[in-house]
Coordinates of C-alpha atoms and ligand atoms in Angstrom, one line a residue:
X1 CA -152.4 61.0 42.3
X2 CA -152.5 59.9 45.9
X3 CA -153.2 56.6 47.5
X4 CA -156.5 54.9 48.1
X5 CA -157.0 52.6 51.1
X6 CA -160.1 50.7 52.3
X7 CA -160.7 49.5 55.8
X8 CA -163.2 46.7 56.2
X9 CA -164.6 46.8 59.8
X10 CA -165.2 50.3 61.3
X11 CA -165.1 49.1 64.9
X12 CA -162.6 50.2 67.6
X13 CA -159.6 49.0 65.6
X14 CA -160.7 50.0 62.1
X15 CA -161.9 53.5 63.1
X16 CA -158.7 54.1 65.2
X17 CA -156.5 53.0 62.2
X18 CA -158.5 55.4 59.9
X19 CA -158.0 58.2 62.4
X20 CA -154.2 57.5 62.6
X21 CA -154.0 57.5 58.8
X22 CA -155.9 60.8 58.7
X23 CA -153.6 62.4 61.2
X24 CA -150.6 61.3 59.2
X25 CA -152.3 62.4 56.0
X26 CA -151.2 59.1 54.5
X27 CA -153.8 58.7 51.8
X28 CA -155.9 60.8 49.5
X29 CA -158.9 58.5 49.6
X30 CA -160.0 56.4 52.6
X31 CA -163.1 54.3 52.6
X32 CA -164.7 52.6 55.6
X33 CA -166.8 49.5 54.9
X34 CA -168.8 47.8 57.6
X35 CA -171.9 45.6 57.8
X36 CA -173.1 48.2 60.2
X37 CA -173.4 51.0 57.6
X38 CA -174.4 53.7 60.2
X39 CA -171.3 53.0 62.2
X40 CA -169.1 53.3 59.1
X41 CA -170.9 56.5 58.1
X42 CA -170.6 58.0 61.5
X43 CA -166.9 57.2 61.9
X44 CA -166.1 58.6 58.4
X45 CA -168.0 61.8 59.1
X46 CA -166.4 62.3 62.5
X47 CA -162.8 61.7 61.1
X48 CA -163.6 64.0 58.1
X49 CA -164.4 66.9 60.6
X50 CA -160.7 66.9 61.6
X51 CA -159.4 67.4 58.1
X52 CA -159.0 71.2 58.3
X53 CA -156.3 70.3 60.9
X54 CA -154.9 67.2 59.2
X55 CA -154.9 68.2 55.5
X56 CA -156.9 67.3 52.4
X57 CA -158.1 63.8 51.9
X58 CA -161.5 62.2 51.3
X59 CA -162.9 60.0 54.0
X60 CA -166.2 58.2 53.3
X61 CA -168.2 55.1 54.0
X62 CA -168.8 52.8 51.1
X63 CA -169.4 49.2 50.0
X64 CA -167.3 46.5 48.5
X65 CA -167.3 48.1 45.0
X66 CA -165.1 50.8 46.5
X67 CA -162.3 48.1 47.0
X68 CA -161.5 48.7 43.3
X69 CA -158.3 50.6 42.7
X70 CA -157.3 50.4 46.4
X71 CA -153.5 50.2 47.1
X72 CA -154.1 48.6 50.4
X73 CA -157.2 46.9 51.9
X74 CA -157.1 46.5 55.7
X75 CA -159.5 43.9 57.2
X76 CA -160.4 44.6 60.9
X77 CA -164.0 43.2 60.8
X78 CA -165.0 40.5 63.2
X79 CA -166.8 39.4 66.3
X80 CA -165.2 39.7 69.8
X81 CA -165.1 36.8 72.2
X82 CA -168.3 36.4 74.2
X83 CA -168.4 35.1 77.8
X84 CA -168.2 31.3 77.8
X85 CA -166.9 31.2 74.2
X86 CA -163.6 29.4 73.6
X87 CA -160.8 30.8 71.4
X88 CA -161.7 28.0 69.0
X89 CA -165.4 29.0 68.9
X90 CA -164.3 32.5 68.1
X91 CA -161.9 31.3 65.5
X92 CA -164.6 29.3 63.7
X93 CA -167.1 32.2 63.9
X94 CA -164.6 34.8 62.5
X95 CA -163.5 32.3 59.8
X96 CA -167.0 32.3 58.5
X97 CA -167.2 36.1 58.6
X98 CA -163.9 36.4 56.9
X99 CA -164.8 34.0 54.1
X100 CA -167.9 36.1 53.3
X101 CA -165.8 39.3 53.4
X102 CA -163.0 37.9 51.2
X103 CA -165.6 36.5 48.7
X104 CA -167.2 40.0 48.4
X105 CA -163.9 41.9 48.2
X106 CA -162.4 39.7 45.6
X107 CA -165.4 40.5 43.3
X108 CA -164.0 44.0 43.0
X109 CA -160.3 43.6 43.8
X110 CA -158.1 44.6 40.9
X111 CA -154.8 45.5 42.7
X112 CA -153.3 46.2 46.1
X113 CA -152.1 44.4 49.3
X114 CA -154.5 42.9 51.8
X115 CA -153.5 43.5 55.4
X116 CA -155.4 41.2 57.7
X117 CA -155.8 42.2 61.4
X118 CA -158.9 40.4 62.7
X119 CA -158.2 37.6 65.2
X120 CA -157.0 35.0 65.2
X121 CA -154.9 37.0 62.8
X122 CA -152.5 34.3 61.8
X123 CA -155.3 31.8 60.9
X124 CA -157.4 34.4 59.2
X125 CA -154.6 35.8 57.1
X126 CA -153.6 32.3 56.0
X127 CA -157.2 31.6 55.0
X128 CA -157.5 34.9 53.3
X129 CA -154.5 34.2 51.1
X130 CA -155.9 30.8 50.2
X131 CA -159.4 32.0 49.5
X132 CA -158.3 35.1 47.5
X133 CA -155.8 33.1 45.4
X134 CA -153.4 36.0 45.6
X135 CA -149.7 35.4 45.7
X136 CA -148.3 35.0 49.3
X137 CA -146.6 38.4 49.3
X138 CA -149.9 40.2 48.7
X139 CA -151.6 39.0 51.9
X140 CA -150.0 40.1 55.1
X141 CA -151.1 39.5 58.7
X142 CA -150.4 42.4 61.1
X143 CA -149.0 39.6 63.2
X144 CA -146.6 40.4 65.9
X145 CA -145.9 43.9 64.9
X146 CA -148.0 45.1 67.8
X147 CA -146.3 42.6 70.2
X148 CA -142.9 43.8 69.1
X149 CA -143.9 47.4 69.5
X150 CA -145.1 46.6 73.0
X151 CA -141.7 44.9 73.7
X152 CA -139.9 48.0 72.4
X153 CA -141.9 50.2 74.7
X154 CA -141.2 48.1 77.8
X155 CA -137.5 47.7 77.0
X156 CA -137.2 51.5 76.5
X157 CA -138.8 52.1 79.9
X158 CA -136.8 49.4 81.7
X159 CA -133.5 50.7 80.3
X160 CA -134.6 54.4 80.3
X161 CA -133.4 54.8 76.7
X162 CA -134.9 56.5 73.6
X163 CA -137.3 54.0 72.0
X164 CA -135.9 54.9 68.6
X165 CA -132.7 53.2 69.7
X166 CA -134.5 50.0 70.8
X167 CA -134.9 47.1 68.3
X168 CA -136.6 44.0 69.3
X169 CA -138.8 41.3 67.8
X170 CA -141.5 39.0 69.0
X171 CA -142.1 36.3 66.4
X172 CA -144.2 33.3 65.9
X173 CA -147.9 33.3 66.7
X174 CA -149.8 36.4 67.6
X175 CA -150.9 34.5 70.7
X176 CA -149.7 32.3 73.5
X177 CA -146.9 30.5 71.7
X178 CA -145.1 33.6 70.6
X179 CA -141.4 34.1 71.5
X180 CA -139.0 37.0 71.9
X181 CA -136.0 37.0 69.5
X182 CA -133.5 38.2 72.1
X183 CA -130.6 37.1 69.7
X184 CA -131.8 39.8 67.3
X185 CA -132.6 42.5 69.9
X186 CA -130.2 45.4 70.3
X187 CA -129.9 48.9 71.6
X188 CA -128.4 51.2 69.0
X189 CA -126.5 48.3 67.5
X190 CA -125.3 47.0 70.9
X191 CA -126.6 43.4 71.6
X192 CA -129.3 43.5 74.2
X193 CA -127.4 41.4 76.9
X194 CA -124.2 43.4 76.4
X195 CA -126.1 46.7 76.7
X196 CA -127.7 45.6 79.9
X197 CA -124.3 44.6 81.2
X198 CA -122.6 47.9 80.4
X199 CA -125.5 49.9 81.7
X200 CA -125.1 48.3 85.1
X201 CA -128.8 47.5 85.2
X202 CA -130.4 44.1 86.0
X203 CA -133.2 43.1 83.7
X204 CA -135.3 40.0 84.2
X205 CA -135.9 39.2 80.5
X206 CA -138.5 36.5 81.3
X207 CA -140.5 38.8 83.5
X208 CA -140.3 41.6 80.8
X209 CA -141.5 39.3 78.1
X210 CA -144.3 37.9 80.3
X211 CA -145.5 41.5 80.9
X212 CA -145.5 42.2 77.2
X213 CA -147.3 38.9 76.4
X214 CA -150.0 39.7 78.9
X215 CA -150.3 43.3 77.8
X216 CA -153.3 42.7 75.5
X217 CA -155.2 41.0 78.3
X218 CA -154.2 43.7 80.8
X219 CA -155.5 46.4 78.5
X220 CA -158.8 44.5 77.9
X221 CA -159.2 44.0 81.7
X222 CA -158.8 47.7 82.3
X223 CA -160.6 49.3 79.4
X224 CA -162.4 46.6 77.5
X225 CA -160.5 46.6 74.2
X226 CA -157.2 47.4 72.6
X227 CA -157.0 49.7 69.6
X228 CA -154.5 52.6 69.8
X229 CA -151.4 50.4 69.6
X230 CA -152.8 48.2 66.8
X231 CA -154.0 51.3 65.0
X232 CA -150.5 52.8 64.8
X233 CA -149.1 49.4 63.9
X234 CA -151.5 49.2 61.0
X235 CA -150.7 52.8 60.0
X236 CA -147.0 51.9 59.9
X237 CA -147.6 48.7 57.8
X238 CA -149.8 50.6 55.4
X239 CA -147.3 53.5 55.1
X240 CA -144.4 51.0 54.4
X241 CA -146.5 49.5 51.5
X242 CA -147.7 52.8 50.0
X243 CA -144.3 54.5 50.2
X244 CA -142.3 51.4 49.3
X245 CA -140.2 51.9 52.4
X246 CA -138.9 48.3 52.7
X247 CA -139.3 48.4 56.4
X248 CA -138.4 45.3 58.4
X249 CA -141.3 44.2 60.5
X250 CA -142.5 40.9 61.9
X251 CA -145.6 40.5 59.8
X252 CA -147.1 37.2 58.8
X253 CA -147.1 35.6 55.4
X254 CA -147.6 32.0 54.3
X255 CA -144.1 30.6 54.5
X256 CA -142.5 28.4 51.9
X257 CA -139.7 26.6 53.7
X258 CA -138.1 29.5 55.5
X259 CA -136.9 28.4 58.9
X260 CA -137.9 24.9 57.8
X261 CA -141.6 26.0 58.0
X262 CA -144.0 25.4 55.0
X263 CA -147.6 26.2 54.2
X264 CA -148.5 27.9 57.4
X265 CA -148.5 31.6 58.3
X266 CA -146.2 32.7 61.0
X267 CA -144.7 36.0 61.9
X268 CA -141.0 36.6 61.3
X269 CA -139.0 39.7 60.4
X270 CA -140.0 40.6 56.8
X271 CA -139.2 43.4 54.4
X272 CA -142.4 45.3 53.8
X273 CA -142.7 47.4 50.7
X274 CA -144.7 48.2 47.6
X275 CA -145.4 44.6 46.8
X276 CA -146.4 43.7 50.3
X277 CA -144.1 41.1 51.8
X278 CA -141.0 41.8 49.6
X279 CA -138.8 39.3 51.4
X280 CA -139.0 37.0 54.4
X281 CA -135.7 37.4 56.3
X282 CA -134.1 34.2 57.5
X283 CA -132.1 35.4 60.5
X284 CA -129.4 33.3 62.1
X285 CA -131.4 32.7 65.3
X286 CA -130.4 30.4 68.1
X287 CA -131.4 26.7 68.0
X288 CA -133.6 27.2 71.0
X289 CA -135.4 30.1 69.3
X290 CA -135.8 28.0 66.1
X291 CA -137.4 25.2 68.0
X292 CA -139.8 27.5 69.7
X293 CA -140.6 29.2 66.3
X294 CA -141.4 25.8 64.7
X295 CA -143.5 24.9 67.7
X296 CA -145.4 28.2 67.4
X297 CA -146.0 27.5 63.7
X298 CA -147.5 24.1 64.5
X299 CA -149.9 25.8 67.0
X300 CA -151.2 28.0 64.2
X301 CA -151.4 25.1 61.8
X302 CA -153.5 23.1 64.4
X303 CA -156.1 25.9 64.5
X304 CA -156.1 26.2 60.7
X305 CA -156.8 22.5 60.5
X306 CA -159.7 22.9 63.0
X307 CA -161.4 25.8 61.2
X308 CA -160.8 25.2 57.5
X309 CA -163.7 23.9 55.4
Ligands
6V0_401 P1 -165.3 45.8 67.1 O1 -165.3 47.2 67.7 O2 -166.4 44.9 67.5 O3 -165.4 46.1 65.5 C1 -165.7 45.0 64.6 C2 -166.4 45.6 63.4 O4 -166.6 44.6 62.4 C3 -167.9 46.1 63.8 O5 -168.0 47.4 63.5 C4 -168.8 45.1 63.0 O6 -170.0 45.7 62.6 C5 -167.9 44.8 61.9 N1 -168.3 43.5 61.2 C6 -168.7 42.4 61.7 N2 -169.0 41.5 60.7 C7 -168.7 42.1 59.5 C8 -168.8 41.8 58.2 N3 -169.3 40.6 57.8 N4 -168.5 42.7 57.2 C9 -168.1 43.9 57.6 N5 -168.0 44.3 58.9 C10 -168.3 43.4 59.8 O7 -164.0 45.1 67.3 P2 -162.5 45.7 67.3 O8 -162.4 46.8 66.3 O9 -162.1 46.0 68.7 O10 -161.6 44.5 66.8 C11 -161.6 44.0 65.5 C12 -160.8 42.8 65.3 O11 -159.4 43.2 65.5 C13 -161.1 41.7 66.3 O12 -161.0 40.4 65.6 C14 -159.9 41.8 67.3 O13 -159.7 40.6 68.0 C15 -158.8 42.2 66.3 N6 -157.6 42.8 66.9 C16 -156.4 42.4 66.4 C17 -155.3 42.9 66.9 C18 -154.0 42.4 66.3 O14 -152.9 42.7 66.9 N7 -154.0 41.6 65.3 C19 -155.3 43.8 68.0 C20 -156.4 44.2 68.5 C21 -157.7 43.7 68.0

């Protein structure tokens, strides 16, 4: 018996994640659900036409009843920001959309981990956990997995070293108040600063982080939307859950006192496995990083307080 995954929202991100999962032959059954049924049908049909090259699996478009028996449910549905609309306007609009989606999906939910991706992801993943009534570990926000992947790419290029040797985290909000955890970043086990020193290179860490933080906006400015990076991030999160890998990734779950943060969702290195967020790691980060992390959590909480109810 293989795995069954549902993706709610067959737009750029949902369809790209489905494509990534098909290429990786990750699941035996993949269902796309979208309010735009034609779009979901077209994407599923298109992806299914590659299966002779990717391997056997069933890809189809369906409705909320197909959420039953899913091992993972990925939510990528939502509206994009319109000209003149503020981030808060969008947060309110997507909160309404998400509430209707979670209400529908919970009518059929019987097992599985919910992976929330739609923005503002930290706020919507928090609300999803509350609305669903599921335990905190069963609702994960994709959070700063994408930001950390971007950081690894940029470090690898700056140091001209195999990306597989590069470990680095961006934590906090998937948004403006995020921060890099330089204290936990290393190259093949060598602390980042030490590696830079022995390599004889000079790296402006602030400039590197600024470039990473602006990467989403840079991509949107150039091509209108971001979806390949997030698609592979989703693929990796889903794989870690399905195969019970216990991969350490900076996903978001509602915290319960870790780092002195409670009842808000913020992204920190977390063991991701069969039960979703298996364990939130409390790393020994610097005082400055801890203060920034707490500040970031308060930024998320402020938006939650604005949009809830
Ligand atoms: P898109 O291409 O507009 O796709 C959104 C899809 O959602 C469309 O197909 C809609 O029809 C569908 N949809 C809207 N309302 C509903 C509903 N009520 N039920 C079911 N489906 C619905 O957007 P795109 O795919 O580019 O982005 C999707 C979301 O992902 C947005 O909120 C983005 O901001 C967010 N991203 C999050 C990232 C992250 O790192 N967390 C990264 C990139 C994008």
